[in-house]
Coordinates of C-alpha atoms and ligand atoms in Angstrom, one line a residue:
M30 CA -198.0 -93.6 -239.6
S31 CA -197.7 -94.3 -243.3
T32 CA -194.8 -95.2 -245.6
A33 CA -193.0 -92.6 -247.7
A34 CA -194.3 -94.5 -250.8
E35 CA -197.9 -94.0 -249.5
L36 CA -197.2 -90.3 -248.9
L37 CA -195.9 -90.1 -252.5
V38 CA -199.1 -91.7 -253.9
K39 CA -201.2 -89.4 -251.7
C40 CA -199.4 -86.4 -253.2
L41 CA -199.9 -87.7 -256.7
E42 CA -203.6 -88.1 -256.0
N43 CA -203.6 -84.5 -254.7
E44 CA -202.3 -83.5 -258.1
E45 CA -205.3 -85.3 -259.6
V46 CA -203.2 -87.8 -261.5
E47 CA -205.5 -90.2 -263.3
Y48 CA -202.9 -92.5 -264.8
I49 CA -199.4 -93.6 -264.2
F50 CA -197.7 -95.3 -267.2
G51 CA -194.8 -97.6 -266.4
I52 CA -193.2 -100.9 -265.5
P53 CA -192.8 -102.3 -262.0
G54 CA -189.4 -103.1 -260.7
E55 CA -187.6 -104.2 -257.5
E56 CA -186.6 -100.7 -256.4
N57 CA -190.1 -99.2 -256.8
I58 CA -191.8 -102.1 -255.1
A59 CA -193.1 -100.0 -252.2
T60 CA -194.6 -97.4 -254.6
M61 CA -196.3 -100.2 -256.7
D62 CA -197.8 -101.6 -253.5
A63 CA -199.0 -98.2 -252.3
L64 CA -200.8 -97.7 -255.6
L65 CA -203.1 -100.6 -254.9
G66 CA -205.3 -98.6 -252.6
S67 CA -205.3 -95.5 -254.8
S68 CA -207.6 -93.8 -257.2
I69 CA -204.8 -93.7 -259.8
T70 CA -205.0 -96.3 -262.6
F71 CA -201.6 -97.9 -263.3
V72 CA -201.1 -98.7 -267.0
T73 CA -198.5 -101.4 -267.2
T74 CA -196.6 -100.9 -270.5
R75 CA -194.2 -103.2 -272.4
H76 CA -191.3 -100.8 -272.6
E77 CA -190.5 -97.7 -270.5
Q78 CA -190.1 -95.7 -273.7
G79 CA -193.8 -96.5 -274.5
A80 CA -194.8 -95.3 -271.0
A81 CA -192.9 -92.0 -271.4
F82 CA -194.4 -91.4 -274.8
M83 CA -197.9 -92.0 -273.4
A84 CA -197.2 -89.5 -270.6
D85 CA -195.9 -87.1 -273.2
V86 CA -199.0 -87.1 -275.4
Y87 CA -201.3 -87.2 -272.3
G88 CA -199.5 -84.0 -271.1
R89 CA -199.6 -82.4 -274.5
L90 CA -203.4 -82.9 -274.9
T91 CA -204.5 -82.1 -271.4
G92 CA -202.0 -79.5 -270.2
K93 CA -201.7 -81.6 -267.0
A94 CA -198.5 -83.5 -266.5
G95 CA -198.5 -87.1 -267.7
V96 CA -196.8 -89.4 -265.2
C97 CA -194.5 -92.3 -265.9
L98 CA -192.7 -94.7 -263.6
A99 CA -189.7 -97.0 -264.0
T100 CA -187.2 -98.8 -261.9
L101 CA -183.6 -97.7 -261.5
G102 CA -180.8 -98.1 -264.0
P103 CA -182.0 -99.7 -267.2
G104 CA -185.7 -98.9 -266.4
A105 CA -184.8 -95.2 -266.0
T106 CA -182.5 -95.1 -269.1
N107 CA -185.4 -96.6 -271.1
L108 CA -187.5 -93.6 -270.2
V109 CA -185.1 -91.1 -271.5
T110 CA -186.2 -90.8 -275.2
G111 CA -189.9 -90.4 -274.5
F112 CA -189.2 -88.1 -271.6
A113 CA -186.8 -85.9 -273.7
D114 CA -189.4 -85.8 -276.4
A115 CA -192.0 -84.4 -274.0
N116 CA -189.5 -81.9 -272.6
M117 CA -188.5 -80.5 -276.0
D118 CA -192.0 -80.6 -277.4
R119 CA -193.1 -78.6 -274.3
A120 CA -195.4 -81.2 -273.0
P121 CA -195.7 -81.4 -269.2
I122 CA -194.4 -84.7 -267.9
V123 CA -193.3 -86.1 -264.4
A124 CA -191.1 -89.2 -264.4
I125 CA -190.5 -91.1 -261.2
A126 CA -187.8 -93.8 -261.0
G127 CA -186.8 -96.1 -258.2
Q128 CA -183.2 -95.9 -257.1
G129 CA -180.9 -98.1 -255.0
A130 CA -180.7 -97.5 -251.3
T131 CA -178.9 -94.3 -250.1
T132 CA -176.5 -96.7 -248.3
R133 CA -175.0 -97.8 -251.6
M134 CA -175.3 -94.8 -253.8
H135 CA -171.8 -93.5 -253.0
K136 CA -170.0 -96.4 -254.6
E137 CA -170.0 -98.8 -257.6
S138 CA -173.1 -100.9 -257.1
H139 CA -175.5 -103.1 -259.0
Q140 CA -177.7 -101.1 -261.5
I141 CA -176.9 -97.7 -259.9
L142 CA -176.5 -94.7 -262.1
D143 CA -176.6 -91.1 -261.1
L144 CA -180.2 -90.6 -262.4
V145 CA -180.5 -87.0 -261.2
S146 CA -177.6 -86.0 -263.4
L147 CA -178.8 -88.2 -266.2
F148 CA -182.1 -86.4 -266.4
K149 CA -180.7 -82.8 -265.7
P150 CA -180.0 -81.8 -269.4
I151 CA -183.4 -83.1 -270.5
S152 CA -185.6 -81.7 -267.8
K153 CA -186.7 -78.5 -266.1
Y154 CA -186.3 -80.1 -262.6
S155 CA -184.4 -83.2 -261.6
T156 CA -184.1 -84.2 -258.0
E157 CA -184.0 -87.1 -255.4
I158 CA -186.1 -87.8 -252.4
L159 CA -183.5 -88.0 -249.6
E160 CA -185.9 -87.6 -246.7
A161 CA -189.5 -88.7 -246.6
E162 CA -190.7 -85.4 -245.1
I163 CA -189.8 -83.5 -248.3
I164 CA -192.0 -85.5 -250.5
P165 CA -194.9 -83.0 -250.5
E166 CA -192.6 -80.2 -251.6
I167 CA -190.9 -82.3 -254.2
V168 CA -194.1 -83.5 -255.8
R169 CA -195.7 -80.0 -255.8
K170 CA -192.6 -78.5 -257.3
A171 CA -192.3 -81.2 -259.9
F172 CA -195.8 -80.6 -261.2
K173 CA -195.6 -76.8 -260.9
D174 CA -192.4 -76.7 -262.9
A175 CA -193.6 -79.3 -265.5
E176 CA -196.9 -77.5 -266.1
A177 CA -195.7 -73.9 -266.1
E178 CA -194.8 -72.2 -269.4
K179 CA -192.9 -73.5 -271.2
P180 CA -194.0 -76.9 -270.0
G181 CA -191.5 -79.7 -269.9
G182 CA -190.2 -82.5 -267.7
S183 CA -189.6 -83.1 -264.0
F184 CA -187.8 -86.1 -262.8
I185 CA -187.9 -87.6 -259.3
S186 CA -185.5 -90.3 -258.1
F187 CA -186.9 -92.3 -255.2
P188 CA -184.3 -94.5 -253.3
E189 CA -185.6 -97.8 -252.2
N190 CA -184.8 -97.5 -248.5
I191 CA -186.4 -94.0 -248.2
S192 CA -189.6 -95.3 -249.9
K193 CA -190.1 -97.7 -247.0
D194 CA -189.4 -95.1 -244.2
L195 CA -192.3 -94.2 -242.0
V196 CA -193.7 -90.7 -241.8
D197 CA -196.4 -89.4 -239.4
E198 CA -199.8 -88.3 -240.6
T199 CA -198.9 -84.6 -240.2
N200 CA -197.1 -84.8 -243.5
L201 CA -199.7 -83.8 -246.0
P202 CA -199.7 -82.9 -249.7
L203 CA -199.4 -79.2 -250.4
K204 CA -202.2 -77.1 -251.9
V205 CA -202.1 -77.1 -255.7
Q206 CA -201.3 -73.6 -256.9
S207 CA -200.5 -73.2 -260.6
A208 CA -198.4 -70.4 -261.9
T209 CA -200.6 -67.7 -263.5
P210 CA -199.3 -66.0 -266.6
P211 CA -198.3 -62.3 -266.3
T212 CA -200.2 -59.4 -267.9
A213 CA -198.2 -57.6 -270.6
P214 CA -197.4 -53.9 -269.8
Q215 CA -199.6 -51.4 -271.6
Q216 CA -196.6 -49.7 -273.2
K217 CA -195.6 -53.1 -274.9
I218 CA -199.2 -53.5 -276.2
E219 CA -199.1 -50.0 -277.7
Q220 CA -195.7 -50.6 -279.3
A221 CA -196.9 -53.8 -281.0
A222 CA -200.2 -52.2 -282.1
E223 CA -198.2 -49.3 -283.6
L224 CA -195.9 -51.6 -285.6
I225 CA -198.9 -53.7 -286.8
S226 CA -200.9 -50.6 -287.8
Q227 CA -198.0 -49.3 -289.9
A228 CA -197.1 -52.6 -291.5
K229 CA -197.6 -52.9 -295.2
K230 CA -197.7 -56.7 -295.5
P231 CA -197.9 -58.3 -292.1
I232 CA -198.1 -62.0 -291.6
I233 CA -198.7 -64.1 -288.5
L234 CA -196.6 -67.1 -287.6
A235 CA -198.5 -69.1 -285.0
G236 CA -196.7 -71.7 -282.9
N237 CA -197.5 -74.4 -280.3
G238 CA -197.8 -71.7 -277.6
V239 CA -201.1 -70.7 -279.0
V240 CA -202.5 -74.2 -278.6
R241 CA -201.0 -74.6 -275.1
G242 CA -202.4 -71.3 -274.0
R243 CA -205.8 -72.2 -275.4
A244 CA -205.6 -68.9 -277.3
D245 CA -206.6 -70.1 -280.7
K246 CA -210.0 -68.3 -280.7
N247 CA -208.4 -65.1 -279.6
M248 CA -205.8 -65.5 -282.4
V249 CA -208.4 -66.1 -285.1
A250 CA -210.4 -63.1 -283.9
F251 CA -207.2 -61.0 -283.9
A252 CA -206.4 -62.1 -287.5
E253 CA -209.9 -61.4 -288.6
K254 CA -210.2 -58.0 -287.0
L255 CA -206.9 -56.9 -288.5
N256 CA -207.2 -58.8 -291.7
I257 CA -203.8 -60.6 -291.4
P258 CA -203.0 -64.0 -292.9
V259 CA -201.8 -66.8 -290.6
A260 CA -199.2 -69.5 -291.2
Q261 CA -198.8 -72.2 -288.5
T262 CA -196.0 -74.4 -287.4
F263 CA -196.4 -78.2 -287.5
M264 CA -197.1 -78.3 -283.8
A265 CA -199.7 -75.6 -284.0
K266 CA -201.7 -77.3 -286.7
G267 CA -205.4 -76.5 -286.4
C268 CA -205.0 -73.3 -284.3
I269 CA -206.7 -71.7 -287.3
P270 CA -209.1 -73.9 -289.3
F271 CA -207.6 -74.9 -292.6
T272 CA -210.8 -73.8 -294.3
H273 CA -210.5 -70.2 -292.8
P274 CA -209.9 -67.7 -295.6
L275 CA -206.9 -66.2 -293.7
S276 CA -205.3 -69.6 -293.2
L277 CA -202.1 -70.1 -295.2
G278 CA -201.3 -73.7 -294.0
S279 CA -198.3 -75.1 -292.2
V280 CA -194.7 -74.1 -292.4
G281 CA -191.8 -76.2 -291.3
L282 CA -190.4 -78.1 -294.3
Q283 CA -186.7 -77.4 -294.7
A284 CA -187.5 -76.6 -298.4
H285 CA -189.1 -73.3 -299.6
D286 CA -192.7 -74.4 -299.6
F287 CA -195.7 -72.4 -300.9
V288 CA -196.4 -70.9 -297.5
A289 CA -192.9 -69.6 -297.2
C290 CA -193.7 -67.3 -300.1
G291 CA -195.9 -65.3 -297.7
F292 CA -192.9 -64.7 -295.5
D293 CA -190.8 -63.4 -298.4
R294 CA -193.3 -60.8 -299.1
A295 CA -194.0 -59.7 -295.5
D296 CA -192.4 -56.6 -293.8
V297 CA -193.7 -57.5 -290.3
I298 CA -193.9 -61.0 -288.9
I299 CA -196.1 -61.4 -285.9
C300 CA -194.8 -64.5 -284.0
I301 CA -197.5 -65.8 -281.6
G302 CA -196.5 -68.6 -279.2
F303 CA -193.7 -69.4 -281.6
D304 CA -190.9 -71.7 -280.4
M305 CA -187.6 -71.8 -282.1
V306 CA -187.1 -75.4 -281.3
E307 CA -189.6 -76.2 -284.1
Y308 CA -188.5 -74.2 -287.1
H309 CA -185.3 -72.3 -287.3
P310 CA -185.7 -68.6 -288.1
H311 CA -183.0 -68.6 -290.8
L312 CA -185.3 -70.8 -292.8
W313 CA -188.2 -68.4 -292.9
H314 CA -186.3 -65.1 -292.3
P315 CA -182.9 -65.5 -294.2
T316 CA -182.6 -61.8 -294.9
A317 CA -183.0 -60.9 -291.1
D318 CA -184.3 -57.5 -292.1
K319 CA -188.0 -57.8 -291.3
K320 CA -189.7 -56.5 -288.1
I321 CA -190.4 -59.3 -285.7
I322 CA -193.1 -59.0 -283.0
H323 CA -192.9 -61.7 -280.4
I324 CA -196.1 -62.4 -278.5
D325 CA -195.7 -65.2 -276.0
E326 CA -195.7 -66.0 -272.3
S327 CA -192.0 -66.5 -272.3
Y328 CA -189.2 -64.3 -273.6
A329 CA -187.7 -64.9 -277.0
E330 CA -184.6 -67.1 -277.6
V331 CA -181.6 -65.2 -278.9
D332 CA -181.0 -65.7 -282.6
K333 CA -179.5 -63.4 -285.2
H334 CA -182.5 -64.1 -287.5
Y335 CA -184.9 -63.3 -284.6
I336 CA -184.1 -59.8 -283.5
L337 CA -187.3 -58.3 -282.0
A338 CA -188.9 -55.0 -282.9
S339 CA -191.2 -55.7 -280.0
G340 CA -191.7 -58.3 -277.4
V341 CA -195.1 -58.7 -275.6
L342 CA -194.9 -61.1 -272.7
G343 CA -198.1 -62.2 -271.0
D344 CA -201.1 -64.4 -271.4
I345 CA -201.3 -64.8 -275.1
G346 CA -205.1 -64.5 -275.5
T347 CA -205.3 -61.4 -273.4
S348 CA -202.4 -59.7 -275.2
L349 CA -204.0 -60.4 -278.6
D350 CA -207.3 -59.0 -277.5
R351 CA -205.7 -55.8 -276.2
I352 CA -203.5 -55.3 -279.3
A353 CA -206.4 -55.9 -281.7
E354 CA -208.5 -53.3 -279.9
I355 CA -206.1 -50.5 -280.6
S356 CA -204.6 -51.5 -284.0
T357 CA -205.7 -50.3 -287.4
P358 CA -207.1 -53.1 -289.6
H359 CA -205.4 -53.8 -292.9
E360 CA -207.6 -53.0 -295.9
E361 CA -206.2 -55.0 -298.8
K362 CA -207.8 -58.2 -299.8
Q363 CA -205.7 -61.2 -298.6
E364 CA -205.1 -63.6 -301.5
S365 CA -205.8 -67.2 -300.5
S366 CA -203.6 -68.4 -303.4
L367 CA -201.1 -70.1 -301.1
R368 CA -203.7 -72.2 -299.5
E369 CA -205.4 -72.9 -302.8
M370 CA -202.1 -74.3 -304.1
I371 CA -202.2 -76.9 -301.4
V372 CA -205.9 -77.7 -302.1
A373 CA -205.1 -78.0 -305.8
E374 CA -202.2 -80.4 -305.0
L375 CA -204.5 -82.6 -303.0
D376 CA -207.3 -82.4 -305.6
D377 CA -204.8 -83.5 -308.3
F378 CA -204.3 -86.8 -306.5
K379 CA -207.7 -87.4 -304.9
D380 CA -208.6 -90.1 -307.5
D381 CA -205.1 -91.2 -308.3
Q382 CA -205.2 -94.9 -309.0
S383 CA -201.5 -95.7 -308.9
F384 CA -200.2 -98.4 -306.5
P385 CA -198.3 -98.3 -304.3
I386 CA -200.4 -95.3 -303.2
K387 CA -199.1 -91.8 -303.4
P388 CA -198.9 -89.8 -300.1
Q389 CA -201.3 -87.2 -301.4
R390 CA -204.0 -89.8 -302.1
I391 CA -203.5 -91.4 -298.8
L392 CA -203.9 -88.1 -296.9
S393 CA -206.9 -87.2 -299.0
D394 CA -208.7 -90.4 -298.0
T395 CA -207.5 -90.2 -294.4
R396 CA -209.1 -86.8 -294.1
K397 CA -212.4 -88.3 -295.4
A398 CA -212.2 -91.2 -292.9
L399 CA -211.6 -88.9 -289.9
D400 CA -214.1 -86.3 -288.6
A401 CA -212.8 -82.8 -287.7
S402 CA -212.6 -83.6 -284.0
D403 CA -211.0 -87.0 -284.5
I404 CA -207.3 -87.2 -283.6
L405 CA -204.3 -88.1 -285.9
I406 CA -200.9 -88.8 -284.3
S407 CA -198.0 -88.6 -286.6
D408 CA -194.8 -90.6 -286.0
V409 CA -191.6 -89.2 -287.4
G410 CA -190.3 -89.7 -290.9
A411 CA -191.2 -88.7 -294.5
H412 CA -194.9 -89.4 -293.7
K413 CA -194.7 -86.6 -291.1
M414 CA -193.6 -84.1 -293.7
W415 CA -196.5 -85.1 -295.9
I416 CA -199.0 -84.9 -293.0
A417 CA -197.7 -81.5 -291.9
R418 CA -198.1 -80.1 -295.4
L419 CA -201.3 -81.8 -296.6
Y420 CA -203.4 -83.0 -293.7
R421 CA -206.1 -80.4 -293.5
T422 CA -206.7 -79.7 -289.8
E423 CA -209.6 -77.7 -288.5
K424 CA -209.1 -77.8 -284.7
P425 CA -206.2 -77.6 -282.4
N426 CA -204.9 -80.8 -280.8
T427 CA -206.4 -82.9 -283.6
C428 CA -203.2 -83.5 -285.4
I429 CA -200.3 -84.2 -283.1
I430 CA -196.8 -83.9 -284.5
S431 CA -193.6 -84.1 -282.5
N432 CA -191.4 -81.4 -284.0
G433 CA -189.2 -80.3 -281.1
F434 CA -187.3 -83.5 -280.3
A435 CA -189.0 -85.3 -283.2
S436 CA -188.4 -88.9 -282.0
M437 CA -189.5 -91.9 -284.0
G438 CA -191.7 -94.3 -282.0
I439 CA -194.2 -91.9 -280.6
G440 CA -197.1 -93.0 -282.9
V441 CA -198.4 -96.1 -281.2
P442 CA -198.0 -95.1 -277.6
G443 CA -199.1 -91.6 -278.4
A444 CA -202.3 -92.9 -280.0
I445 CA -203.0 -95.0 -276.9
A446 CA -202.8 -91.9 -274.7
A447 CA -204.9 -89.8 -277.0
K448 CA -207.6 -92.4 -277.0
M449 CA -207.5 -92.6 -273.2
V450 CA -208.0 -88.8 -273.0
N451 CA -210.7 -88.8 -275.7
P452 CA -212.5 -92.1 -275.6
D453 CA -215.4 -90.8 -277.7
R454 CA -213.3 -89.8 -280.6
N455 CA -211.6 -91.9 -283.3
V456 CA -207.9 -91.9 -282.9
M457 CA -205.4 -93.0 -285.5
T458 CA -201.6 -92.9 -285.9
I459 CA -199.8 -92.7 -289.2
T460 CA -196.4 -94.2 -288.8
G461 CA -193.5 -95.3 -290.9
D462 CA -192.7 -99.0 -290.9
A463 CA -189.5 -98.3 -289.0
G464 CA -191.0 -96.0 -286.3
F465 CA -193.8 -98.6 -285.9
M466 CA -191.4 -101.4 -285.0
M467 CA -189.8 -99.2 -282.4
N468 CA -192.8 -99.4 -280.0
S469 CA -195.2 -101.9 -281.7
Q470 CA -195.2 -104.0 -278.5
E471 CA -197.6 -101.5 -276.9
I472 CA -200.3 -103.0 -279.1
E473 CA -200.6 -105.5 -276.3
T474 CA -201.0 -102.7 -273.7
A475 CA -203.8 -101.2 -275.8
L476 CA -205.6 -104.5 -276.2
R477 CA -205.3 -105.3 -272.4
H478 CA -206.9 -101.9 -271.6
N479 CA -209.6 -102.1 -274.4
I480 CA -208.2 -99.0 -276.2
A481 CA -209.3 -98.9 -279.8
I482 CA -206.8 -97.3 -282.2
V483 CA -206.1 -97.6 -285.9
I484 CA -202.4 -97.8 -286.8
M485 CA -201.8 -96.9 -290.4
I486 CA -198.3 -98.0 -291.5
W487 CA -196.7 -96.4 -294.6
N488 CA -194.9 -99.4 -295.8
D489 CA -191.7 -98.9 -297.9
S490 CA -189.2 -101.2 -296.2
E491 CA -186.9 -98.2 -295.8
Y492 CA -186.0 -95.4 -293.6
G493 CA -187.8 -93.2 -296.0
L494 CA -187.0 -89.7 -294.7
I495 CA -183.3 -90.5 -294.5
K496 CA -183.3 -91.9 -298.1
W497 CA -184.9 -88.6 -299.2
H498 CA -182.1 -86.6 -297.5
Q499 CA -179.4 -88.9 -298.9
L500 CA -180.8 -88.5 -302.4
R501 CA -181.0 -84.7 -302.1
H502 CA -177.4 -84.4 -300.8
Y503 CA -175.5 -87.2 -302.4
G504 CA -177.7 -88.5 -305.2
R505 CA -177.4 -92.0 -303.9
E506 CA -178.6 -94.0 -300.9
S507 CA -176.7 -95.6 -298.0
N508 CA -177.9 -98.5 -295.8
I509 CA -181.6 -97.6 -295.5
S510 CA -183.4 -100.8 -296.4
F511 CA -184.8 -103.5 -294.2
N512 CA -187.4 -106.3 -294.3
N513 CA -190.8 -106.1 -292.6
P514 CA -192.8 -108.8 -290.9
D515 CA -196.2 -109.6 -292.4
F516 CA -198.1 -106.8 -290.5
V517 CA -201.5 -108.5 -290.8
K518 CA -200.2 -111.7 -289.2
Y519 CA -198.2 -109.6 -286.7
A520 CA -201.5 -107.8 -285.7
E521 CA -203.3 -111.1 -285.4
S522 CA -200.7 -112.6 -283.3
F523 CA -201.5 -110.0 -280.6
G524 CA -205.2 -110.6 -281.0
A525 CA -205.6 -107.3 -282.9
K526 CA -206.9 -107.0 -286.5
G527 CA -204.9 -106.4 -289.6
Y528 CA -205.6 -105.3 -293.1
C529 CA -203.3 -104.9 -296.1
V530 CA -204.5 -102.4 -298.6
E531 CA -204.3 -103.8 -302.1
S532 CA -205.4 -100.9 -304.3
A533 CA -205.8 -97.1 -304.0
D534 CA -209.6 -97.5 -304.0
D535 CA -209.3 -100.1 -301.3
L536 CA -208.0 -97.6 -298.7
L537 CA -211.0 -95.6 -297.7
P538 CA -213.3 -98.6 -297.2
T539 CA -210.6 -100.3 -295.3
L540 CA -210.2 -97.3 -292.9
E541 CA -214.0 -97.2 -292.4
K542 CA -213.9 -100.9 -291.6
A543 CA -211.0 -100.4 -289.2
F544 CA -212.8 -97.8 -287.2
A545 CA -216.0 -99.9 -287.1
D546 CA -213.9 -102.9 -285.7
N547 CA -213.5 -100.9 -282.5
T548 CA -210.3 -102.6 -281.5
V549 CA -206.6 -102.2 -282.3
V550 CA -206.3 -102.4 -286.1
I551 CA -203.2 -102.3 -288.3
V552 CA -203.7 -101.0 -291.8
D553 CA -200.7 -101.8 -293.9
V554 CA -200.5 -99.2 -296.8
P555 CA -197.8 -99.7 -299.4
V556 CA -196.6 -96.1 -300.1
D557 CA -195.0 -94.6 -303.2
Y558 CA -192.2 -92.5 -301.9
S559 CA -190.9 -91.6 -305.4
E560 CA -193.1 -88.6 -304.7
N561 CA -190.6 -87.3 -302.1
M562 CA -188.0 -86.3 -304.6
K563 CA -190.6 -85.0 -307.0
L564 CA -191.7 -82.7 -304.2
T565 CA -188.1 -81.6 -303.7
E566 CA -187.8 -80.8 -307.4
K567 CA -191.2 -79.0 -307.5
L568 CA -190.3 -76.8 -304.4
G569 CA -186.8 -76.2 -305.8
N570 CA -188.4 -74.8 -308.9
L571 CA -191.0 -72.9 -307.0
V572 CA -191.5 -69.3 -308.1
C573 CA -193.6 -67.4 -305.5
P574 CA -196.7 -65.8 -306.9
I575 CA -196.4 -62.1 -306.8
Ligands
TPP12 C1 -185.5 -92.4 -282.4 C2 -185.1 -91.8 -283.6 N1 -184.1 -92.4 -284.3 C3 -183.7 -91.9 -285.5 C4 -184.2 -90.7 -286.0 C5 -183.8 -90.1 -287.3 N2 -184.8 -90.4 -288.3 C6 -185.8 -89.6 -288.6 S1 -186.9 -90.1 -289.7 C7 -186.1 -91.6 -289.9 C8 -186.6 -92.7 -290.8 C9 -188.0 -93.0 -290.5 O1 -188.4 -94.2 -291.2 P1 -189.9 -94.7 -291.1 O2 -190.3 -94.8 -289.8 O3 -190.0 -96.0 -292.0 O4 -190.7 -93.5 -291.8 P2 -190.6 -93.0 -293.3 O5 -189.5 -91.9 -293.3 O6 -190.3 -94.1 -294.2 O7 -192.0 -92.4 -293.5 C10 -185.0 -91.6 -289.0 C11 -184.0 -92.8 -289.0 C12 -185.3 -90.1 -285.2 N3 -185.9 -89.0 -285.6 N4 -185.7 -90.7 -284.1

């Protein structure tokens, strides 16, 4: 005989779970005990939100569900933001929370909340273990649902009394069988090929589905064979190398950016792995008169600016190979002028000496400090917009941006998870000062587990992105300022290192020193956000090159 909690752990091992991120509590005490004899490493975090963000980024980078664990009530509610972020960013995640005993769930009772209902709107699957025997089915279904396209969240509530029930040894984990993507029908392949062959100015919009489907190489081959330029969403950054002649850069800013000019000119837009949650079609297709080809594993969301001329559902890489084979390539030379405008913008600032430092200069130096395979995790704020536009990304999953749920606070825990998945690569987060303070306590978790990350804080003592919006809409600001701690002393108080950058030329050597330190390092960078409104003005006056 074993306990239900031991059976749960056996099922998690069967799913090849490496880590569980979380916080022990009274109602998950049996699970915590069962984990002692297990191959799974438990990463004790300092806030359940940190645990959920770690599981989020683990899932996003590996394609395997990241797992987080909390106790009932407040433990579970603390998971919500990070869990919702994973669910909407399409990262596979499984969250397990303890729950009060089934003998007190029908009435008002200490710390009891209906957790299954709480997680329903932010998950693909939300359930409760009401009998120990159903654990193998529940765990298998939770992982299968979380990892299947489009990936997202599964939530399991585990009542305290059930976790201690005894089950006999005939209860075994179920065989892991992942859902395989369908093959697109030949007629759909031919229809898409026909539209692409007849197009005068086609453009590709690549989304996160390309990265998830590991279809980036097929997509680049498709673009090369047919000679079609590629724009990518924030979350697809790197699915075509920035230096590739057909790469146009990233789209996603609410404003009409350089790359958007490519959409104005296009007659056919080939959306590959595109997810509407990231970038609303009315922003890149306001006229709603172009032909849209949707190539994905899942069917398209309904939107009046996203009416399909053709939908090709199936494994993305295979669909692209098949369409490319029978389509006529486009002859005309593709101008790289859009990408060159971004390069010119970066070059204009690469030696800029002003202080506080301009975003363009910071990102130019950041790119020099990080190798092509190193990983940058963005938090959410004005810095994210600059990273998305200007951080040149050569490989998928090397610039992680949350752009579905887009929650502040992902940077520090996300970098921890990224380093755990890729211990041989340098990992850095760029975060605003506000987003940093939301989960800065996880510095202690990183130090305890010897996880070396660099945390670059863009310091403006304001909610920068919100100020940017306020100025754009109302021409004045409202309640966006705060005071910061001394970030160097703050780092040191944890036993981490901290540097404050004191001139523009100080930045690159400081970053190099930070990576050489091989521990948790905070780099405090005073940022000049007067560039935000200058960008708004520049893009507002943007005239697209013909
Ligand atoms: C958890 C959460 N709360 C609020 C927001 C709305 N929001 C988006 S960006 C932002 C300001 C971010 O400020 P900071 O972290 O300092 O970054 P900056 O914009 O200055 O680069 C806010 C409040 C959000 N996305 N997530």
